[in-house]
C-alpha positions as CSV (number, residue, x, y, z in Angstrom):
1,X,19.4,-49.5,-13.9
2,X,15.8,-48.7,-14.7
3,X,13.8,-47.1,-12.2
4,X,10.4,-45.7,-11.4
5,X,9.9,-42.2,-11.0
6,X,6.6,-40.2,-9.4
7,X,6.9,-36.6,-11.1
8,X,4.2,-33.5,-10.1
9,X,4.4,-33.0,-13.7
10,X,1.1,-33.4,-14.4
11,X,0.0,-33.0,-10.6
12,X,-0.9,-29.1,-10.3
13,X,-3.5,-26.9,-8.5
14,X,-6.7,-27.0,-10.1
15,X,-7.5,-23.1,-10.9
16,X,-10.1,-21.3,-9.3
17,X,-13.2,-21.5,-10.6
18,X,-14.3,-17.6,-11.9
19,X,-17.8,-16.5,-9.9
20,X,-17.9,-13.1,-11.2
21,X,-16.5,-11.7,-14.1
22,X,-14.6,-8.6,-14.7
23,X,-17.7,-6.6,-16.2
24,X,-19.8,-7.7,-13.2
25,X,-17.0,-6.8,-10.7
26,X,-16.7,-3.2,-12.8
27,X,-20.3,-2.5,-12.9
28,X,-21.1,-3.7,-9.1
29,X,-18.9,-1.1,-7.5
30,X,-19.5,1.4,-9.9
31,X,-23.4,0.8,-9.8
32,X,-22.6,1.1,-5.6
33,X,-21.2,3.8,-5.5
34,X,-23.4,5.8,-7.7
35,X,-25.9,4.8,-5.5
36,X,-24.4,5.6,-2.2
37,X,-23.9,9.0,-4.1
38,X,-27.7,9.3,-4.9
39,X,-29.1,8.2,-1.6
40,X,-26.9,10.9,0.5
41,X,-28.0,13.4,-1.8
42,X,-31.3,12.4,-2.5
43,X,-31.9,12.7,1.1
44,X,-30.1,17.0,1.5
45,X,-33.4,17.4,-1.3
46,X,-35.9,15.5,1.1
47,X,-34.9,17.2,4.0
48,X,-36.1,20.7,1.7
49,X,-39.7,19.3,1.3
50,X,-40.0,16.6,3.3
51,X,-43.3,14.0,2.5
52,X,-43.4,12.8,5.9
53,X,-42.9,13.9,9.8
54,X,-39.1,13.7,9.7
55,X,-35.9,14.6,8.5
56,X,-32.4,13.1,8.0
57,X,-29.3,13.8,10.0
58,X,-27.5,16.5,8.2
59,X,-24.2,14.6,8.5
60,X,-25.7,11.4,6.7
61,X,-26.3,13.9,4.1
62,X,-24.4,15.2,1.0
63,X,-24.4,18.2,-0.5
64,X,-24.8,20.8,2.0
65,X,-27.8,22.6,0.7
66,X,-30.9,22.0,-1.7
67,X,-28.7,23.4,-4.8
68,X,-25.6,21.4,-3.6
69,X,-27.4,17.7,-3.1
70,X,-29.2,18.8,-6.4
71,X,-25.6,19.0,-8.0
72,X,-24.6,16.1,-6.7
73,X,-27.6,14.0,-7.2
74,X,-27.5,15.2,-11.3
75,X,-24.2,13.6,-11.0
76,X,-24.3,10.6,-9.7
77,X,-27.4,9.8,-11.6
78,X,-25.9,10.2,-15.2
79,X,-23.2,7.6,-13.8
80,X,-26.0,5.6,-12.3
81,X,-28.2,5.3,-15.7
82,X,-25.5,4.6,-18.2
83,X,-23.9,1.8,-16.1
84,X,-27.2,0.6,-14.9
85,X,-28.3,0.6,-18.8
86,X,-24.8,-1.2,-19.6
87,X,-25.4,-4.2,-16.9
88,X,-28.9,-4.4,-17.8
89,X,-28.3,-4.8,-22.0
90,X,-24.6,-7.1,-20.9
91,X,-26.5,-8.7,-18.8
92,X,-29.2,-9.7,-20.9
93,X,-26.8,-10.6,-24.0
94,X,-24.8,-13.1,-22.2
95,X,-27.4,-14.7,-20.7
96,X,-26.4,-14.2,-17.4
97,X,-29.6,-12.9,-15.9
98,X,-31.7,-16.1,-17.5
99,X,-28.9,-18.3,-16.1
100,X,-28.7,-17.0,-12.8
101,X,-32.0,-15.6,-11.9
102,X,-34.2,-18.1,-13.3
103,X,-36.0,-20.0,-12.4
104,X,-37.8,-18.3,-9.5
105,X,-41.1,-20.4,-7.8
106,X,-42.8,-19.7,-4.9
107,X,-42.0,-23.0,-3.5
108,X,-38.1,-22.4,-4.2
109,X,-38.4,-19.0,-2.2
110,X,-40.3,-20.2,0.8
111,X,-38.2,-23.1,1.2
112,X,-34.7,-20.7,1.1
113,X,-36.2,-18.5,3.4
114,X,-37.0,-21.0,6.0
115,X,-33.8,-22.3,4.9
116,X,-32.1,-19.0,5.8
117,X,-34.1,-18.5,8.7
118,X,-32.3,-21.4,10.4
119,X,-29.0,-21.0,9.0
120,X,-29.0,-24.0,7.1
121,X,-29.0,-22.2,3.7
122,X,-26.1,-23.5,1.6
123,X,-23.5,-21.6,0.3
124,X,-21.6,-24.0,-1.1
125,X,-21.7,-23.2,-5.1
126,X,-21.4,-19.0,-5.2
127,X,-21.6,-19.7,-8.4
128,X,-25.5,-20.5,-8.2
129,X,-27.7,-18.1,-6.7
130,X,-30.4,-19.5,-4.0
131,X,-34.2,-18.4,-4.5
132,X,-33.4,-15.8,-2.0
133,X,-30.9,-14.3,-4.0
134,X,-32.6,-14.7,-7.2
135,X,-35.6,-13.1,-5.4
136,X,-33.9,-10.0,-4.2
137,X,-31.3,-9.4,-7.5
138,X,-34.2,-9.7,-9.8
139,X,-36.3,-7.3,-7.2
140,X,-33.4,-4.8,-6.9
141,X,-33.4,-4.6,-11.0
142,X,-37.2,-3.6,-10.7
143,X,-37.1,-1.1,-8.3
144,X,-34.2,0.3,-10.0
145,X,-36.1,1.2,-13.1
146,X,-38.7,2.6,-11.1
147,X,-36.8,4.8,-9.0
148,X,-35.1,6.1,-12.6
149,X,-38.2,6.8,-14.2
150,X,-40.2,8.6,-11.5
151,X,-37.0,10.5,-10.7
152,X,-37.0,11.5,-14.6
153,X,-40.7,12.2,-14.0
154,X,-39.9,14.6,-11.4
155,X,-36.7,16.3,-13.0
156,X,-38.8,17.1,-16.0
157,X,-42.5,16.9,-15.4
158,X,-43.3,19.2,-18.2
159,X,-40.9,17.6,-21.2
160,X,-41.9,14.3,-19.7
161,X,-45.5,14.6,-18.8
162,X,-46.5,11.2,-20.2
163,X,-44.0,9.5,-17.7
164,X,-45.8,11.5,-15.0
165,X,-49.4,10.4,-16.5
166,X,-48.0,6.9,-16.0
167,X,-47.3,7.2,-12.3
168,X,-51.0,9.1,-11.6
169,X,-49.0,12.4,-11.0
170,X,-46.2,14.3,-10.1
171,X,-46.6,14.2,-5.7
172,X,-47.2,10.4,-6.5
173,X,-44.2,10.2,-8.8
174,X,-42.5,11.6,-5.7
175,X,-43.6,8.8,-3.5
176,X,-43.0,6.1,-5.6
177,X,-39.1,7.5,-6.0
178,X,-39.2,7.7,-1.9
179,X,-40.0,4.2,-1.5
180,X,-38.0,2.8,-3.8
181,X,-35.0,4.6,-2.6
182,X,-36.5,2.9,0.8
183,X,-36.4,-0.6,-0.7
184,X,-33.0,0.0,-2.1
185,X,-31.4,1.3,1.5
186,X,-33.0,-2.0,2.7
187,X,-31.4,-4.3,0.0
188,X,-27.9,-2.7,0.6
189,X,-28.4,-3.4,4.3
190,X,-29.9,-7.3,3.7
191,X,-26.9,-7.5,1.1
192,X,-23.8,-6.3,3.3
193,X,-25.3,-8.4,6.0
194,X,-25.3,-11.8,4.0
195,X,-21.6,-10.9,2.8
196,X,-20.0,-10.8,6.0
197,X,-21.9,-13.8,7.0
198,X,-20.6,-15.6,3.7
199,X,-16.9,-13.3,3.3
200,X,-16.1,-15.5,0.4
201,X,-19.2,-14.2,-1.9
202,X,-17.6,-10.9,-1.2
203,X,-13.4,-11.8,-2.0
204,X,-15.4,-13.0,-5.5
205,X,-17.2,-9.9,-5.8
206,X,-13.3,-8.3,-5.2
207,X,-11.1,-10.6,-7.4
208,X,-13.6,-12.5,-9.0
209,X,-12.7,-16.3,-7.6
């Protein structure tokens, strides 16, 4: 007797989509913790000429000593520069960067941030960045070159006197790498924040999906 059958056979799961790939996941937490690494001890060489009224904590600092955070800093900004240099070219090759942080309009921005600003900013699609996202990676890439070039301009003033022409001179070079380092603490502050209001932007950032 014929009968009628329902398999699953060609029923299954529909795979997770991919949000970040494996080079992005790679260079992310390498490019963060280089960073954590620079900040810590780019404040232990602050503290030994500070530009302003105040210091850090000496436990929110690493190194130990002007010649230790120097050590460390020299480190962590080799790794910083040739992964930084890596995202910046891979990102630029595959298109990601024109695919994900373009378009950006003034318009777009205001209406995220008001968006945001009431919590009715959608995070639906991780796969496509809001203006405010767009606004802030794209920002964060600036700022990063500056703070690597004024901080060449300040390891090497002599060899690389025409990168210190470019910033005015060397105590403005010095400025211009303190600020920056400013806008970056902010940006990792604004960023942690809007992944543990959105913890599924950061399981992507972990295992991709």
């Amino acid at each position: 007797m014929a009968s009628l059958t329902v398999t699953d056979e060609h029923v299954g799961a529909t795979p997770a989509k991919t949000i970040q790939p494996v080079w992005v996941r790679v260079m992310h937490w390498t490019n963060a913790v280089a960073m954590i690494l620079m900040i810590l001890s780019g404040w232990q060489i602050y503290n030994a000429s500070p530009l302003f009224g105040f210091s850090f904590p000496r436990e929110y600092t690493l190194g130990g000593w002007l010649g230790g955070g120097l050590l460390w800093h020299f480190a962590a900004m080799w790794l910083l520069m040739i992964n930084g240099l890596a995202y910046l070219i891979t990102g630029f090759a595959t298109g990601r960067f024109a695919k994900k942080l373009l378009p950006i309009t003034p318009s777009g921005v205001l209406h995220d941030v008001r968006a945001a600003l009431t919590f009715k900013l959608s995070h639906d699609d991780l796969s496509v960045y809001n203006y405010v996202q767009r606004t802030l990676y794209a920002g964060i890439i600036v700022v990063g070159v500056l703070i690597v070039l004024s901080g060449l301009s300040m390891w090497k003033p002599v060899q690389l006197h025409w990168l210190v022409t470019l910033f005015g001179d060397y105590p403005t070079a010095r400025y211009v790498h303190f600020f920056c380092m400013a806008a970056i603490c902010a940006f990792i502050v604004i960023h942690v924040l809007l992944a543990l209001l959105v913890p599924k932007s950061l399981r992507a950032m972990i295992i991709g999906r």
